[in-house]
Coordinates of C-alpha atoms and ligand atoms in Angstrom, one line a residue:
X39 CA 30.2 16.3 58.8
X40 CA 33.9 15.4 58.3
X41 CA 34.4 18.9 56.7
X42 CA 33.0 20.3 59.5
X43 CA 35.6 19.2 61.6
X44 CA 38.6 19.8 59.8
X45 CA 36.9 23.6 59.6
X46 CA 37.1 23.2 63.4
X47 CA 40.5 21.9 63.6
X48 CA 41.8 24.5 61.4
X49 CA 40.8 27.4 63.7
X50 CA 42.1 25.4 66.6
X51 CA 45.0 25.3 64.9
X52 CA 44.8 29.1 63.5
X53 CA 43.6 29.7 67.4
X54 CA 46.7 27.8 68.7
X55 CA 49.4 30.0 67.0
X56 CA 47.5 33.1 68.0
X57 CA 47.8 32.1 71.4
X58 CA 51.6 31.3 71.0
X59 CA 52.2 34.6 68.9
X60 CA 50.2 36.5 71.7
X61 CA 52.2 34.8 74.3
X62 CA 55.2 35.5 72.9
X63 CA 54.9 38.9 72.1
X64 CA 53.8 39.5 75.5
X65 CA 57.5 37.9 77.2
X66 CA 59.0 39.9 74.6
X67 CA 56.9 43.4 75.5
X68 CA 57.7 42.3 79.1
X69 CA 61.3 42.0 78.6
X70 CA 61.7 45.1 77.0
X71 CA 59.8 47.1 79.4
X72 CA 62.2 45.3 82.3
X73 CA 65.1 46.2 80.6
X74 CA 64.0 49.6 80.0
X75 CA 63.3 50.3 84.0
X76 CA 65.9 48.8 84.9
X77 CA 68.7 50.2 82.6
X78 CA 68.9 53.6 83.9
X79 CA 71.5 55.3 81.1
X80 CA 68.3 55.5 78.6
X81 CA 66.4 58.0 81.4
X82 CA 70.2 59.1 82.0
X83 CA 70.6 59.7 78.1
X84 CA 67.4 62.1 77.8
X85 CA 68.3 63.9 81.6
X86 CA 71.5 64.6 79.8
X87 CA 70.5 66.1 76.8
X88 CA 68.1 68.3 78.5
X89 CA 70.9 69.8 80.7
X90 CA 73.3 70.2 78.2
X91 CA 70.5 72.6 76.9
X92 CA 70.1 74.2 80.3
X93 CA 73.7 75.4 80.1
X94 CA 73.3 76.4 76.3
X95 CA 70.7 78.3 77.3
X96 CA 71.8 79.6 80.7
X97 CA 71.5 83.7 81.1
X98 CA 75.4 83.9 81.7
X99 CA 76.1 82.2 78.4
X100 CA 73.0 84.0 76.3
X101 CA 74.4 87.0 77.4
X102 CA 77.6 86.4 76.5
X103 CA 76.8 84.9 72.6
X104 CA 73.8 87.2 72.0
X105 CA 74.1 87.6 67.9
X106 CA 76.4 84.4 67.6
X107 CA 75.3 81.9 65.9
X108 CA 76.2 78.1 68.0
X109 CA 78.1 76.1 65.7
X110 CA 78.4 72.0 67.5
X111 CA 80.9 69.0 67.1
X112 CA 81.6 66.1 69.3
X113 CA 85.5 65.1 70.5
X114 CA 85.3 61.3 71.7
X115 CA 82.8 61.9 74.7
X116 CA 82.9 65.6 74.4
X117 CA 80.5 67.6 73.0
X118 CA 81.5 71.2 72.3
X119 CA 79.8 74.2 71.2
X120 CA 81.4 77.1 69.7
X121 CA 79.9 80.2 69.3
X122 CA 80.9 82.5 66.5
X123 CA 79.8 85.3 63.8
X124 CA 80.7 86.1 60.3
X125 CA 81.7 89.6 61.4
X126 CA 84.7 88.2 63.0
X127 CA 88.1 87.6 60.8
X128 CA 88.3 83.9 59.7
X129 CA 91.5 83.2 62.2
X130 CA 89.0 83.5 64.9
X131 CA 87.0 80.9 64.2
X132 CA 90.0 78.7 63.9
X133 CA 91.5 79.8 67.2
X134 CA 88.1 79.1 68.6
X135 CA 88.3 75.8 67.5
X136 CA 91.6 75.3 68.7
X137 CA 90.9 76.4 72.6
X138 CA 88.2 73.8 72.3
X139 CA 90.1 71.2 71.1
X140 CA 92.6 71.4 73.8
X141 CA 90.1 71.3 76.5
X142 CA 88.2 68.6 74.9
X143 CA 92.3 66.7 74.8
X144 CA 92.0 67.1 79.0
X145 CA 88.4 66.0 79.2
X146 CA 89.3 63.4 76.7
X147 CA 87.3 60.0 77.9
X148 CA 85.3 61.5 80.2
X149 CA 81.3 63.3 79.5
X150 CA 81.7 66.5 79.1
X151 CA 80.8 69.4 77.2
X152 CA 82.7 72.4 76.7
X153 CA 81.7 76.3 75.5
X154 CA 83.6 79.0 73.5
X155 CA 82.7 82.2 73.0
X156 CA 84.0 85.6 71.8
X157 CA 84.2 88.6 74.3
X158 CA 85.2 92.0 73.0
X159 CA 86.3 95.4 75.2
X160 CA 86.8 98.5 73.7
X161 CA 90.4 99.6 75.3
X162 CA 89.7 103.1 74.1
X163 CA 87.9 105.3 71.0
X164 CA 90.3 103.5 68.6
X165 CA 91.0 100.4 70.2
X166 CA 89.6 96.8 71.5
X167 CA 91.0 93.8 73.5
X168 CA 89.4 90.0 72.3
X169 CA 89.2 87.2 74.3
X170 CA 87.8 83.9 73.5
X171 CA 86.9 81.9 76.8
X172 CA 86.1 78.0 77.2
X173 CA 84.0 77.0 80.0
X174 CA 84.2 73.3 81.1
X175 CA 81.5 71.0 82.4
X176 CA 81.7 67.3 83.6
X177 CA 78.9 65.4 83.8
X178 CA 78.4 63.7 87.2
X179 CA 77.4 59.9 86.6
X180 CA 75.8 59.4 90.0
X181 CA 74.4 62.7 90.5
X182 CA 72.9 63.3 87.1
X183 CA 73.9 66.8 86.6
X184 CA 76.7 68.8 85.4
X185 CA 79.4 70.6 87.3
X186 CA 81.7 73.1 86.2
X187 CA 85.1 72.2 85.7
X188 CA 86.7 75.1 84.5
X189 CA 86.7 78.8 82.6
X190 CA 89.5 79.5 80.5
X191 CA 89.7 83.5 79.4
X192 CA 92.3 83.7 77.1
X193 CA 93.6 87.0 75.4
X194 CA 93.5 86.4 71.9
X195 CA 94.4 89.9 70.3
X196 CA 93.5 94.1 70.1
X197 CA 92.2 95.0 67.1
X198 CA 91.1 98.6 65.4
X199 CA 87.5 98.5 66.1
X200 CA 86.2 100.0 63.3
X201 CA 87.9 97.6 60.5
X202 CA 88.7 94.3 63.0
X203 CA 91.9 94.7 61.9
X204 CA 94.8 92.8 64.4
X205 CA 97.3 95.9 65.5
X206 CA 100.7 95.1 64.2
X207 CA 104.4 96.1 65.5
X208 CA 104.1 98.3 62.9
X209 CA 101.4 100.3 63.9
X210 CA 102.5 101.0 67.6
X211 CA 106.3 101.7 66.3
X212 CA 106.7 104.0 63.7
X213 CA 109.9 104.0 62.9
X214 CA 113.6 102.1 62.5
X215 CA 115.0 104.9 65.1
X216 CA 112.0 104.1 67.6
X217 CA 112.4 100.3 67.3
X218 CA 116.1 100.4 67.9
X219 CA 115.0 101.9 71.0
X220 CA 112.2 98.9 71.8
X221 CA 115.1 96.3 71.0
X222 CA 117.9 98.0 73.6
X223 CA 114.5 98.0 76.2
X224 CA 114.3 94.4 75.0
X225 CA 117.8 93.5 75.9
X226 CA 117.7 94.8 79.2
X227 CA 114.4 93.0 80.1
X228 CA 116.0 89.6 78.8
X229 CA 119.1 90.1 81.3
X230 CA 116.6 91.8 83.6
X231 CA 114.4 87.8 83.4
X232 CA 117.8 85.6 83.3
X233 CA 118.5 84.4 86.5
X234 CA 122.2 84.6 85.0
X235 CA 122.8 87.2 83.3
X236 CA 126.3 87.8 83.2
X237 CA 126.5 84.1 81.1
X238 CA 123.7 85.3 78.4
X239 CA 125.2 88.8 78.2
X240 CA 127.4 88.3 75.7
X241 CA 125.0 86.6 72.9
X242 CA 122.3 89.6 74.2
X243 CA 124.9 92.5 73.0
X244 CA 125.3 90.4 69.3
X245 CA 122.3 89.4 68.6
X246 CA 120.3 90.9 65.5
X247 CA 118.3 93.8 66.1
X248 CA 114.3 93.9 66.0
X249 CA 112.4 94.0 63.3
X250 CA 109.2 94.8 61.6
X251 CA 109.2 91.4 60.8
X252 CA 109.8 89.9 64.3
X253 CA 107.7 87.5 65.9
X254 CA 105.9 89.8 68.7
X255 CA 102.8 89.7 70.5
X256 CA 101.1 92.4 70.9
X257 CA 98.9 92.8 74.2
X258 CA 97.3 95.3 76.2
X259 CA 100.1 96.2 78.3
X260 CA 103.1 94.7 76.6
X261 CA 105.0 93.8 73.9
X262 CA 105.9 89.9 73.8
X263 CA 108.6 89.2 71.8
X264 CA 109.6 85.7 71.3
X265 CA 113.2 84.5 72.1
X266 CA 115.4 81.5 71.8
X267 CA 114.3 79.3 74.5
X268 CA 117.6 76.7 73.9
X269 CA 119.6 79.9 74.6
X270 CA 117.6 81.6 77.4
X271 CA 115.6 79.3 78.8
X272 CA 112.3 81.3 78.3
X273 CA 110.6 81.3 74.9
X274 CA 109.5 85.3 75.4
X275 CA 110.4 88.6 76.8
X276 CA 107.7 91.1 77.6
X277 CA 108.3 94.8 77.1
X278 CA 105.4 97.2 78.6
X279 CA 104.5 100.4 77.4
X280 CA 105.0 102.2 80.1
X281 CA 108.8 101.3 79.3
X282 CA 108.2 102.1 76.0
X283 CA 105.8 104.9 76.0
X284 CA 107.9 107.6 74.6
X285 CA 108.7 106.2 71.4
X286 CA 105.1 104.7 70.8
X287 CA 102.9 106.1 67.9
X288 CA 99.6 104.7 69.1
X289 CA 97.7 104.8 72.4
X290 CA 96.7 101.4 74.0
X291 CA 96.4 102.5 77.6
X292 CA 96.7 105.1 80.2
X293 CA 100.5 104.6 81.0
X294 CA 101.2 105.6 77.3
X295 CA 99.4 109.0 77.2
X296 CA 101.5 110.8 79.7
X297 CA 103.5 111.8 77.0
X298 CA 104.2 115.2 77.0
X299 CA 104.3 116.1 80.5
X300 CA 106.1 119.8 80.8
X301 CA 108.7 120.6 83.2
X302 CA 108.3 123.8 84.9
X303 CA 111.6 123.8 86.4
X304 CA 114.9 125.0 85.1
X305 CA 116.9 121.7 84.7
X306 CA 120.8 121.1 83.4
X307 CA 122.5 118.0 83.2
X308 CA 126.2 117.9 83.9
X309 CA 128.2 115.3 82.1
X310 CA 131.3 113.7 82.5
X311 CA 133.7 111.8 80.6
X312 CA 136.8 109.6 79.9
X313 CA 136.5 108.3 83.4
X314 CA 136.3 106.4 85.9
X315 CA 139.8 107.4 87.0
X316 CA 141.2 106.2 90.2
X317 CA 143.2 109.3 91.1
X318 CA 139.9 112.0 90.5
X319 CA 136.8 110.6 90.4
X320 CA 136.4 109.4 94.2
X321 CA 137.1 113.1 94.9
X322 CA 133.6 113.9 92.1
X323 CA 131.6 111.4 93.9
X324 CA 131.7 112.7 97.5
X325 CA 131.0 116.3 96.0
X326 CA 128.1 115.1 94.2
X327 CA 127.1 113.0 97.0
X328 CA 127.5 116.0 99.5
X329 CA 125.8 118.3 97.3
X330 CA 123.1 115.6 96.5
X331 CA 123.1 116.1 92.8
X332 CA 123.3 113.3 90.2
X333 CA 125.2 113.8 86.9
X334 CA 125.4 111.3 83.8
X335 CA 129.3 109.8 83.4
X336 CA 130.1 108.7 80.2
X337 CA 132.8 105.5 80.9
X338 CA 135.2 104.5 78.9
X339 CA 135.1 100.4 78.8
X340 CA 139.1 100.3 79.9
X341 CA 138.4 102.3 82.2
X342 CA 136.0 100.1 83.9
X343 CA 137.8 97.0 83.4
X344 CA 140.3 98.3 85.7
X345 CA 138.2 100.4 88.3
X346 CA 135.2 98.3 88.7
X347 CA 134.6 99.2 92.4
X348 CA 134.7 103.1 91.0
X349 CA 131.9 102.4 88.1
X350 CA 129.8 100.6 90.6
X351 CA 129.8 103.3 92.9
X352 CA 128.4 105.8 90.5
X353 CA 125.1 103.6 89.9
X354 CA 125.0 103.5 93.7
X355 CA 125.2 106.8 94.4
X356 CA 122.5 107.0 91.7
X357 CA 124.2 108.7 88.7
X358 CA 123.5 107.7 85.4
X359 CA 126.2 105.4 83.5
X360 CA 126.5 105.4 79.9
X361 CA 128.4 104.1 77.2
X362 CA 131.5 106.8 75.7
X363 CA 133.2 103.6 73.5
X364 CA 136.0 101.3 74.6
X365 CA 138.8 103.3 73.8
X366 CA 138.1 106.5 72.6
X367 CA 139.2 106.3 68.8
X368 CA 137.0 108.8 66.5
X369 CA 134.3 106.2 65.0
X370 CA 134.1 108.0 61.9
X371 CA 137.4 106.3 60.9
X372 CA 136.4 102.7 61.8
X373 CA 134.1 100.0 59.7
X374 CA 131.0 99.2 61.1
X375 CA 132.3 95.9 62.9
X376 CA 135.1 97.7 64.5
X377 CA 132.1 100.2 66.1
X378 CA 130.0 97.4 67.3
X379 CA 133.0 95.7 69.1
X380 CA 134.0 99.1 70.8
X381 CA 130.1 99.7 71.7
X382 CA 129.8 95.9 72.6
X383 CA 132.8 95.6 74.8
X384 CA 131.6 98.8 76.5
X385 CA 128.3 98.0 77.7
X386 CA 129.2 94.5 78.4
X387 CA 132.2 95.9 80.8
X388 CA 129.6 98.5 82.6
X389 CA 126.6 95.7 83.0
X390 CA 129.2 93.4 84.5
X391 CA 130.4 95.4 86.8
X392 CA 127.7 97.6 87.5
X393 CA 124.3 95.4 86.4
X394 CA 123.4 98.1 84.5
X395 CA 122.6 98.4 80.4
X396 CA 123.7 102.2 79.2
X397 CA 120.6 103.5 77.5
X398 CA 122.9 106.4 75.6
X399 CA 126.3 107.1 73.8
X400 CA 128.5 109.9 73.2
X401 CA 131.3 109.3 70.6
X402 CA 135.0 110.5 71.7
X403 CA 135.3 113.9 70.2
X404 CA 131.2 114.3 69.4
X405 CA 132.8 112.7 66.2
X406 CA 129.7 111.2 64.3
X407 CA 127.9 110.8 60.9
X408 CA 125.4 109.1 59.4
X409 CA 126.8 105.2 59.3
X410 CA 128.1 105.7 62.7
X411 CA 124.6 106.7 64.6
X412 CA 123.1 103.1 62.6
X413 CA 126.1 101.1 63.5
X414 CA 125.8 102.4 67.4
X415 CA 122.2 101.7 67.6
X416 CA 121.8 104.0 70.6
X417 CA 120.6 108.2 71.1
X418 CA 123.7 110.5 70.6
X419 CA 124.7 112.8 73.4
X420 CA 126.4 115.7 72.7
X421 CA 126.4 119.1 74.7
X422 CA 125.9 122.6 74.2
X423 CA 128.2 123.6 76.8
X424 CA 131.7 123.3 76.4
X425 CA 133.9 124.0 79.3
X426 CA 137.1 123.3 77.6
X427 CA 138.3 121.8 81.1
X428 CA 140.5 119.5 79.1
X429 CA 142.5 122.0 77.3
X430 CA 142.2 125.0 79.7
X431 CA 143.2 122.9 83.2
X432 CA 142.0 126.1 85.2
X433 CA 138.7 126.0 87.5
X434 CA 138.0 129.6 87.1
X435 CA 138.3 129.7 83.5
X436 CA 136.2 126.6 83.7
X437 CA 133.3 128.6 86.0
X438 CA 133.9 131.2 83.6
X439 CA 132.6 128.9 80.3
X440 CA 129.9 127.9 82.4
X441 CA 128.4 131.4 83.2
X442 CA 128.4 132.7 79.6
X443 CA 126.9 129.6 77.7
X444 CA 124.3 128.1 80.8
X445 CA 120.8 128.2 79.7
X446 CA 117.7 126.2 80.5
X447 CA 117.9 122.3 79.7
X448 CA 121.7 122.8 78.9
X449 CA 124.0 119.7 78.6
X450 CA 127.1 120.9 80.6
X451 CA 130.8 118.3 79.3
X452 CA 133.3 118.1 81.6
X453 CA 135.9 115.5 82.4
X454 CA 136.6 113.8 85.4
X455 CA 140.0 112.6 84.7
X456 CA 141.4 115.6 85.3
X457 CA 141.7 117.8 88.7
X458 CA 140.9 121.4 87.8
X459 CA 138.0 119.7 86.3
X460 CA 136.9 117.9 89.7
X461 CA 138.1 121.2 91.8
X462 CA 135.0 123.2 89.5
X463 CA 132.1 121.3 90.2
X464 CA 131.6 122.8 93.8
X465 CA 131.6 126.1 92.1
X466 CA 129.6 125.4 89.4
X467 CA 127.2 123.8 91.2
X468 CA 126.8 127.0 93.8
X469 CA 126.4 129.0 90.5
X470 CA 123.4 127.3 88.9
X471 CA 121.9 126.6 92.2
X472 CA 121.6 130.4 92.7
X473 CA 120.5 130.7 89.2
X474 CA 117.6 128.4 90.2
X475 CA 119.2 125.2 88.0
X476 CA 118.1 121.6 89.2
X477 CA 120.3 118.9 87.8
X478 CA 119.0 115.7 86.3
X479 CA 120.6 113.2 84.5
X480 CA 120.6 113.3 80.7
X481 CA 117.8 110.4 80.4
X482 CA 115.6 112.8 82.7
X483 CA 116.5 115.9 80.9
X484 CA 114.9 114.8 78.0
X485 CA 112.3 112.8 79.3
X486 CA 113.7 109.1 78.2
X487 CA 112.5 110.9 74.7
X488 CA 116.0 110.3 72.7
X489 CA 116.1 107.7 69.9
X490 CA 118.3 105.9 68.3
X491 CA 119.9 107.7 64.9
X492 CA 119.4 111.2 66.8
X493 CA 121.8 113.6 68.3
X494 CA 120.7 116.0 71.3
X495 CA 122.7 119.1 71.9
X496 CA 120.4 120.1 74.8
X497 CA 116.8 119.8 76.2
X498 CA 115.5 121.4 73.3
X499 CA 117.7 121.1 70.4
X500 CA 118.7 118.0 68.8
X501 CA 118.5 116.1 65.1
X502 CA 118.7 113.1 63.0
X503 CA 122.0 112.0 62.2
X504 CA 121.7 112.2 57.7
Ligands
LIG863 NI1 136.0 111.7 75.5

């Protein structure tokens, strides 16, 4: 009997913690499931998850990484994706990371994911533009969805699209001549951006000339070279195509293919040098400007300095203005420092005075040779008509030279420092008007063609300087 009580006991007892382990389990169950309903960010958590998918998987951005494989990370609260394929260069994948890392650095503490894809367009047969664009989303705590919070399409490079290959400096310009040609363009457009220029013109005129190895780049309208921003005040300097079209060796765009438009016309240029003089050149001006004909002058640097108001009335009057050294010594008997300080002095006298940058040179006494063009760094005018004006001092006899060497796209030198020169130009001018002659100024007579290293002669006839 007494065993079958202690039997009994013991499964009360067994009974009893049952009970108490079934009670408890139960407060515990209960107080889980109220802290489940009633904590919200677990329902949040899974809502969240499921629209970061929707966006993954939104048409816009299938369309847009079709055949790229989605590579994920997460930035403190950011989650990004990046979207890449092995057929792109390895630097892309970096840069992609890199767009993303700075948007992730904005977003920084807050939920948010952010997208970066690859988008290619083909520019032409040959050629294709890349950019890589981030799109930004925030996620909205109260309203449990995302909202966009921004789209970033940055250029990232053109490329040959057959290889993937990035297109270099190199491939654009072809040679030293043409790149001496993209750096004076480059000058200009660095005055052209200073709000100052006449304070930065001095260190633009000496500074070291492009080259191949120049940090550029290369988008698809422009070239960005990269400057000193301590000096300027900008860190780069763009120069378009269209600026730079005739000395370009590859076609990026439409602006670069008009390169060999004909001229149907008869066209001369006439030229004039030594000037500006005070005592003859006024008198040239309201000819030309009566006639309505521009013509190229060829300054002297002096002669600037002390008739300022004279050079600025040429540009006005819309006449070309271009560089014929400081003070006329033959350059083939000075060192190559003594040429850059007469070249120098020249252009810096004409852009203060006159705002403008001479594009071309012509060496006192068409003296030049091989270290001369290279120390000038700009295209070499000469003429094939000589009118001896200096020497003959006769307007007729001047007329006279005219008629018997004139032919189409001829380069015409007088000098406007003298009288009998001045006293010829209405004549000539009535000549090769009747002849059918328009006149241009030397830039447009050969199409902003010349380079750097050359010499011209005429529209037709011209050479490297060896
Ligand atoms: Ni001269």
């Amino acid at each position: 009997m007494k065993s079958f009580f202690k039997v009994i006991e013991n499964i009360k007892l067994e009974l009893f913690f049952l009970l108490i382990g079934l009670i408890f389990s139960l407060i515990i169950l209960i107080i889980a499931v109220n802290l489940e309903l009633s904590n919200p960010t677990v329902w949040n958590q899974v809502n969240y998850k499921l629209k970061v998918n929707d966006i993954i998987n939104s048409d816009s951005i299938k369309h847009n990484t079709a055949n790229m494989k989605m590579e994920k990370g997460k930035n403190n609260q950011n989650n990004y994706y990046i979207f890449y394929s092995d057929i792109y260069p390895k630097e892309v994948r970096v840069q992609l990371e890199k767009q993303n890392q700075i948007s992730s650095h904005i977003l920084r503490d807050r939920k948010s994911v952010s997208l970066s894809y690859i988008e290619d367009q083909e520019l032409n047969s040959e050629i294709s533009q890349r950019f890589i664009t981030t799109i930004e989303y925030l996620w909205q705590e109260d309203k449990e969805e995302f909202s966009k919070a921004g789209e970033v399409k940055q250029f990232y490079n053109l490329f040959f699209t057959s290889s993937q290959i990035s297109v270099e400096l190199k491939d654009i310009i072809q040679d030293e001549s043409q790149l001496m040609a993209l750096h004076r363009t480059f000058q200009a457009n660095i005055l052209k951006k200073h709000s100052n220029p006449e304070e930065i013109i001095k260190d633009v005129l000496e500074m070291d000339p492009l080259s191949f190895q120049t940090k550029v780049n290369i988008t698809p309208d422009s070239i960005k070279v990269m400057v000193d921003r301590k000096k300027f005040g900008f860190s780069y300097v763009s120069v378009t195509y269209k600026e730079i079209s005739p000395h370009m060796n590859l076609i990026i765009n439409k602006e670069t293919q008009e390169l060999n438009k004909k001229h149907n016309r008869k066209e001369v240029a006439l030229t004039f040098d030594d000037g500006p003089s005070d005592a003859t050149t006024i008198e040239l001006l309201k000819t030309l400007r009566k006639e309505k004909i521009v013509a190229t002058f060829f300054v002297l640097g002096e002669n600037v300095e002390s008739n300022p108001n004279i050079a600025k009335r040429i540009v006005l009057d819309g006449h070309e203005i271009a560089n014929h050294s400081y003070s006329h010594p033959d350059f083939t008997t000075l060192s190559t420092d003594e040429i850059r300080e007469e070249i120098n002095e020249t252009d810096k006298q004409i852009f203060l005075k006159t705002g403008r940058l001479p594009e071309i040179f012509r060496p006192p006494y068409g003296s030049v040779n091989k270290e001369v063009s290279r120390a000038v760094r700009l295209p070499i005018i000469q003429w094939d008509v000589d009118t001896e004006d200096w020497s003959l001092k006769n307007s007729e006899k001047i007329l006279k030279n005219v008629i018997e060497s004139i032919k189409d796209g001829s380069i015409i030198l007088l000098h406007d420092i003298h009288k009998e020169s001045v006293d010829s130009v209405p004549s000539i001018i009535d000549y090769l008007r009747k002849q059918d002659y328009e006149f241009v100024t030397v830039t447009d007579l050969l199409s902003n063609k010349q380079k750097p290293y050359h010499q011209y002669f005429n529209q037709y006839e011209m050479n490297e300087i060896k």
